[in-house]
Amino acid sequence: MDGVNDTAEIVKDFLIESLEGLDQVDQDLMDLEREGPDAERIGRIFRCVHTLKGTCGFLGFSVLESVTHVGENLLVELRDGTTAVTPEVVDALLALVDAIRLMLNLIEQTGTDGEPTFQALIARLTALTREHADAHGAAAAAAASMPTSETAEGTHPPIGELMVARGDVTASDVSAALHEQEQSDALLGEILVQRGYTSPAAVREALDVQENNVDIKSSAIADSSIRVDVALLDKLMNLVGELVLARNQLLQSDGRFDAAAHTGTTQRLNLITTELQEGVMKTRMQPIGNVWNKFPRVVRDLAQACGKQVVLEMAGAETELDKTIIEAIKDPLTHIVRNAVDHGVETPIERVRHGKSPEGRLIIRAFHEGGKVNIEIRDDGRGIDPEAIKAKAISMGAVRADAAAQMSDREALHLIFHAGLSTAKTVTNVSGRGVGMDVVRTNIERIGGSLEVSSVVGNGTTLRIKIPLTLAIIPGLIVTTGGSRFVIPQVNLLELVRLEGADAVARIERVYDAPVLRLRGRLLPLITLTEALGVDRHCGKSTDDVTNIVVVQAEGTAFGVIVDAINDTEEIVVKPLSVQLKGIAAFAGATIMGDGRVALILDVHGLAQSRGLLARGDRQAESRVDQRAQEAHSQQLLLVAVDDTHIVAFPLDAIARLEEIRSSQIEWTGSQEVVQYRKRILPVVRLDEMLEGIIPSLGRAESMPLIVYEDSTRSIGFAVQRILDVVAVEMDTVGASGTGMVARTAVIQGRVTDVLDVQSLLATLDGRLPASLDTVHHDEAAHA
Amino acid sequence: MPETTQFCTFRVDDLFLGIDVQRVQEVIRSLEITSVPLAPSSVEGLINLRGQIVTAIDLRRRLGLTSRLSEHEPMHVVVRGDDGAVSLMVDSIEDVIEVDPRDFERVPESIEPSVRDLLAGVYKLDTGLLLALQTDRAVAVTTATI
């Protein structure tokens, strides 16, 4: 038995190693094609194929060995310079790589390298090899002209071989069908169906696989393992060591309880846990390049098939993401890239006619920003014509004509994500994008991401994707309703609205029987969570004169959820619901709270759907588009009064939370005012003292609002006199640019307002704040 | 001599029920339960079992019996399933007993069909009848079958 297991283990290693090596070969081959012969690259390709041949010979995969053998022969000649690197040679070698991948996947699934013998490919490779071409010229030429046209294209695995590999038909069926194909013009799939060898559905499926090339059935083995930096593992090991020490301390203190020592240990435990959590998350982080390394090939093949020239540039391949997210964005990204080449970039002739270089450019960029990963896919193609999209949307009944007339170009562009539009083939021809973009958007949003598109007709299209780093631990807002706690994921959160007394009665109105809220001039549909969940409103204590509304969005539709109380934001660990509860659309999962009790995580999307908020057709689609466009164009600002006369604006995205503190809470460390806040020491900076030309007046106030800023290294509370409002201001239309801590000055709501530059504000503070507060070790500082 | 099977036995209302001991992960006293709105009625809620979130099913409601008196504290029989652990809430726990397959009999046809579906059979013991629970069916509560 051991022997069998050993062999299985060796085969597994062989598969993982080979698949990794093939990715590199793909890349090298394309570099060769673009930049001409390079001894080092050829050497690398040769070594990989050679190793592969040796190992599979040893393991007894004879078909694989025979195919790699002819490939190796060709590569030897390339290495020695006796055969030149021509496009045909590269094509053939890429076809070889595909064939090897196909067989490796076969080996993984079935344990053997299968029935397809790849005769056509072998003949093709042999024909290109000079020595053999001389000797067997005639035979090779005959073989190369064999009717397996799919192989000759070199870009996709032949449909026959694919179907054999998938177990749909046998190899003999295929060869019979191929024989018949020689006599007729029929497609191989058609013949197979006519002869009753297989079903139309199976052919369609195989064609899908072929279309998407090999990456759709990428190896499960390669996906099941992960490479981790040894230094990271060492660090984790050290942390676990510390954890054990902390545990020992806790165990020893058992019985004779010493409050001070206990608190110290708990603090250490807290630190260790946080670092351990971060460390373990890091082990799951993979560079996004793992997905991207397939793109050069996809772009090359597709560009060739469409008769286009496309240069692919990629930046930020080292940007890291959780493995599950990498998996989840693989297909949407591939789809977008294919779309860009297929529909975005024009043919060389068309490009030259428009005064562009014949080569189209496709730029993919990834970078971290604000705790999220941004991916940008930009082409310099023909762009999307908003008028064409509008016309299509109207003709399909997705949007009313009068509504379309009022749409901005930006709003119109976002119609490409509309489900109805995407299925129409004609849109593809008119606009360039559309097929399956709604699916792309759904997939991206499912992992908590968002999608933005911008385009200039004639100049190209840019898609921007924002996705979270991880899914396992997410920030969420804890709310209470009907006596139970629920978590609303922060990604769905737009804002919180609190209405008191008469205000609530006045602002919540009804359209027929649906409650709506007037929020900054727009009507926001409302859901009462107790009603939506069918629980009794009055089993929890709720003060009747306050209405708490959590404004959330799903698929771009904003709506308000009325809850009894809003508690706090917390990092929660997402756990799936058991099969008994899977069918409830309103919940995305569950989590365990600090007190050990279970709380349910709301699925905002499901909630909206169950209340019929997403199914209302065009009106929703419009407002969704509208809102997105608005977000992209404008900046959200928090207006605050610093003293009686000065109003300044804080960029909303720089603010973590708003709090209210009392003067009596303020303590001192050295000359710095601080408050204890969420078990940390939060330095308090009085904004009036920081800004020039303002006479400090906050000192006398009994309580004051605190704007909490947080980043990875520090948190600071800015004390102000009053918080006035949140406004959205057009980015590029406001005011004169300012100096120093003021980014610019603008007239907002009829008053002259300084918009603060948070970065320079922080830079000014860097020297002022005590160093110990600038680090994450707030907890330790508290007990120093 | 046929092999005997061990059953973990418990009481629900006046029924004497048992589950193959191999399927039982553990038996615990009542825990704090978070109820799940919109869930099937027999799902009592979710419990935190040492960091694992487990669905608790009230066997009384699953078997169509009257509700448990509030002062009576239920017990959780946590059973292993293909989709993770599920807790079955029962009135009280009895012994683990050995049963002889020769005492096995199929569920009488006269029993209410909804309940009969959940039972694998009946063992005739000296002390009375032991109803063997069809565990997979008992935990197979979905939102569609409310």
PDB file of C-alpha atoms in Angstrom, chain A residues 221-306:
ATOM      1  CA  ILE A 221      -4.150  20.163  -7.448  1.00  0.00           C
ATOM      2  CA  ALA A 222      -2.369  23.374  -8.341  1.00  0.00           C
ATOM      3  CA  ASP A 223      -5.128  25.299  -6.556  1.00  0.00           C
ATOM      4  CA  SER A 224      -5.015  23.206  -3.431  1.00  0.00           C
ATOM      5  CA  SER A 225      -1.513  24.160  -2.428  1.00  0.00           C
ATOM      6  CA  ILE A 226      -0.037  27.502  -1.639  1.00  0.00           C
ATOM      7  CA  ARG A 227       3.485  28.876  -1.370  1.00  0.00           C
ATOM      8  CA  VAL A 228       4.331  30.608   1.860  1.00  0.00           C
ATOM      9  CA  ASP A 229       7.431  32.600   2.709  1.00  0.00           C
ATOM     10  CA  VAL A 230       9.505  30.738   5.310  1.00  0.00           C
ATOM     11  CA  ALA A 231      10.199  33.989   7.138  1.00  0.00           C
ATOM     12  CA  LEU A 232       6.442  34.397   7.602  1.00  0.00           C
ATOM     13  CA  LEU A 233       6.141  30.858   8.956  1.00  0.00           C
ATOM     14  CA  ASP A 234       9.015  31.564  11.354  1.00  0.00           C
ATOM     15  CA  LYS A 235       7.225  34.633  12.575  1.00  0.00           C
ATOM     16  CA  LEU A 236       4.020  32.649  13.099  1.00  0.00           C
ATOM     17  CA  MET A 237       5.981  30.022  14.999  1.00  0.00           C
ATOM     18  CA  ASN A 238       7.395  32.728  17.264  1.00  0.00           C
ATOM     19  CA  LEU A 239       3.947  34.147  17.842  1.00  0.00           C
ATOM     20  CA  VAL A 240       2.582  30.738  18.753  1.00  0.00           C
ATOM     21  CA  GLY A 241       5.481  30.438  21.205  1.00  0.00           C
ATOM     22  CA  GLU A 242       4.492  33.718  22.797  1.00  0.00           C
ATOM     23  CA  LEU A 243       0.896  32.562  22.872  1.00  0.00           C
ATOM     24  CA  VAL A 244       1.883  29.461  24.809  1.00  0.00           C
ATOM     25  CA  LEU A 245       3.821  31.608  27.289  1.00  0.00           C
ATOM     26  CA  ALA A 246       0.852  33.899  27.794  1.00  0.00           C
ATOM     27  CA  ARG A 247      -1.396  30.898  28.329  1.00  0.00           C
ATOM     28  CA  ASN A 248       1.011  29.482  30.875  1.00  0.00           C
ATOM     29  CA  GLN A 249       0.979  32.750  32.763  1.00  0.00           C
ATOM     30  CA  LEU A 250      -2.798  32.710  32.838  1.00  0.00           C
ATOM     31  CA  LEU A 251      -2.876  29.099  34.018  1.00  0.00           C
ATOM     32  CA  GLN A 252      -0.333  29.758  36.766  1.00  0.00           C
ATOM     33  CA  SER A 253      -2.145  32.809  38.055  1.00  0.00           C
ATOM     34  CA  ASP A 254      -5.203  30.588  38.494  1.00  0.00           C
ATOM     35  CA  GLY A 255      -6.310  30.554  42.099  1.00  0.00           C
ATOM     36  CA  ARG A 256      -4.406  33.576  43.399  1.00  0.00           C
ATOM     37  CA  PHE A 257      -5.864  36.315  41.316  1.00  0.00           C
ATOM     38  CA  ASP A 258      -3.621  39.341  40.840  1.00  0.00           C
ATOM     39  CA  ALA A 259      -5.548  42.015  39.000  1.00  0.00           C
ATOM     40  CA  ALA A 260      -2.521  43.920  37.649  1.00  0.00           C
ATOM     41  CA  ALA A 261      -0.696  40.838  36.381  1.00  0.00           C
ATOM     42  CA  HIS A 262      -3.912  39.496  34.936  1.00  0.00           C
ATOM     43  CA  THR A 263      -4.571  42.692  32.993  1.00  0.00           C
ATOM     44  CA  GLY A 264      -1.006  42.686  31.718  1.00  0.00           C
ATOM     45  CA  THR A 265      -1.305  39.144  30.447  1.00  0.00           C
ATOM     46  CA  THR A 266      -4.647  39.843  28.848  1.00  0.00           C
ATOM     47  CA  GLN A 267      -3.142  42.807  27.034  1.00  0.00           C
ATOM     48  CA  ARG A 268      -0.284  40.687  25.766  1.00  0.00           C
ATOM     49  CA  LEU A 269      -2.700  38.004  24.700  1.00  0.00           C
ATOM     50  CA  ASN A 270      -4.634  40.641  22.799  1.00  0.00           C
ATOM     51  CA  LEU A 271      -1.518  41.799  20.971  1.00  0.00           C
ATOM     52  CA  ILE A 272      -0.344  38.303  20.163  1.00  0.00           C
ATOM     53  CA  THR A 273      -3.769  37.322  18.866  1.00  0.00           C
ATOM     54  CA  THR A 274      -3.937  40.349  16.598  1.00  0.00           C
ATOM     55  CA  GLU A 275      -0.487  39.702  15.185  1.00  0.00           C
ATOM     56  CA  LEU A 276      -1.212  36.018  14.817  1.00  0.00           C
ATOM     57  CA  GLN A 277      -4.437  36.813  13.002  1.00  0.00           C
ATOM     58  CA  GLU A 278      -2.630  39.144  10.622  1.00  0.00           C
ATOM     59  CA  GLY A 279       0.119  36.578  10.103  1.00  0.00           C
ATOM     60  CA  VAL A 280      -2.248  33.747   9.304  1.00  0.00           C
ATOM     61  CA  MET A 281      -4.188  35.969   6.926  1.00  0.00           C
ATOM     62  CA  LYS A 282      -0.905  36.773   5.213  1.00  0.00           C
ATOM     63  CA  THR A 283      -0.221  33.116   4.538  1.00  0.00           C
ATOM     64  CA  ARG A 284      -3.378  33.090   2.445  1.00  0.00           C
ATOM     65  CA  MET A 285      -2.332  36.165   0.527  1.00  0.00           C
ATOM     66  CA  GLN A 286      -1.261  35.547  -3.033  1.00  0.00           C
ATOM     67  CA  PRO A 287       0.026  37.997  -5.613  1.00  0.00           C
ATOM     68  CA  ILE A 288      -2.603  38.924  -8.150  1.00  0.00           C
ATOM     69  CA  GLY A 289      -0.014  38.015 -10.757  1.00  0.00           C
ATOM     70  CA  ASN A 290      -1.112  34.414 -10.226  1.00  0.00           C
ATOM     71  CA  VAL A 291      -4.252  35.272 -12.157  1.00  0.00           C
ATOM     72  CA  TRP A 292      -2.561  37.638 -14.532  1.00  0.00           C
ATOM     73  CA  ASN A 293       0.056  35.255 -15.787  1.00  0.00           C
ATOM     74  CA  LYS A 294      -2.685  33.685 -17.930  1.00  0.00           C
ATOM     75  CA  PHE A 295      -3.574  36.987 -19.576  1.00  0.00           C
ATOM     76  CA  PRO A 296      -0.648  37.418 -21.984  1.00  0.00           C
ATOM     77  CA  ARG A 297      -1.666  34.156 -23.548  1.00  0.00           C
ATOM     78  CA  VAL A 298      -5.385  34.991 -23.602  1.00  0.00           C
ATOM     79  CA  VAL A 299      -4.683  38.370 -25.157  1.00  0.00           C
ATOM     80  CA  ARG A 300      -2.245  37.000 -27.709  1.00  0.00           C
ATOM     81  CA  ASP A 301      -4.552  34.202 -28.844  1.00  0.00           C
ATOM     82  CA  LEU A 302      -7.627  36.384 -29.001  1.00  0.00           C
ATOM     83  CA  ALA A 303      -5.835  39.227 -30.772  1.00  0.00           C
ATOM     84  CA  GLN A 304      -4.593  36.791 -33.375  1.00  0.00           C
ATOM     85  CA  ALA A 305      -8.027  35.315 -33.821  1.00  0.00           C
ATOM     86  CA  CYS A 306      -9.549  38.787 -34.288  1.00  0.00           C
TER      87      CYS A 306
END
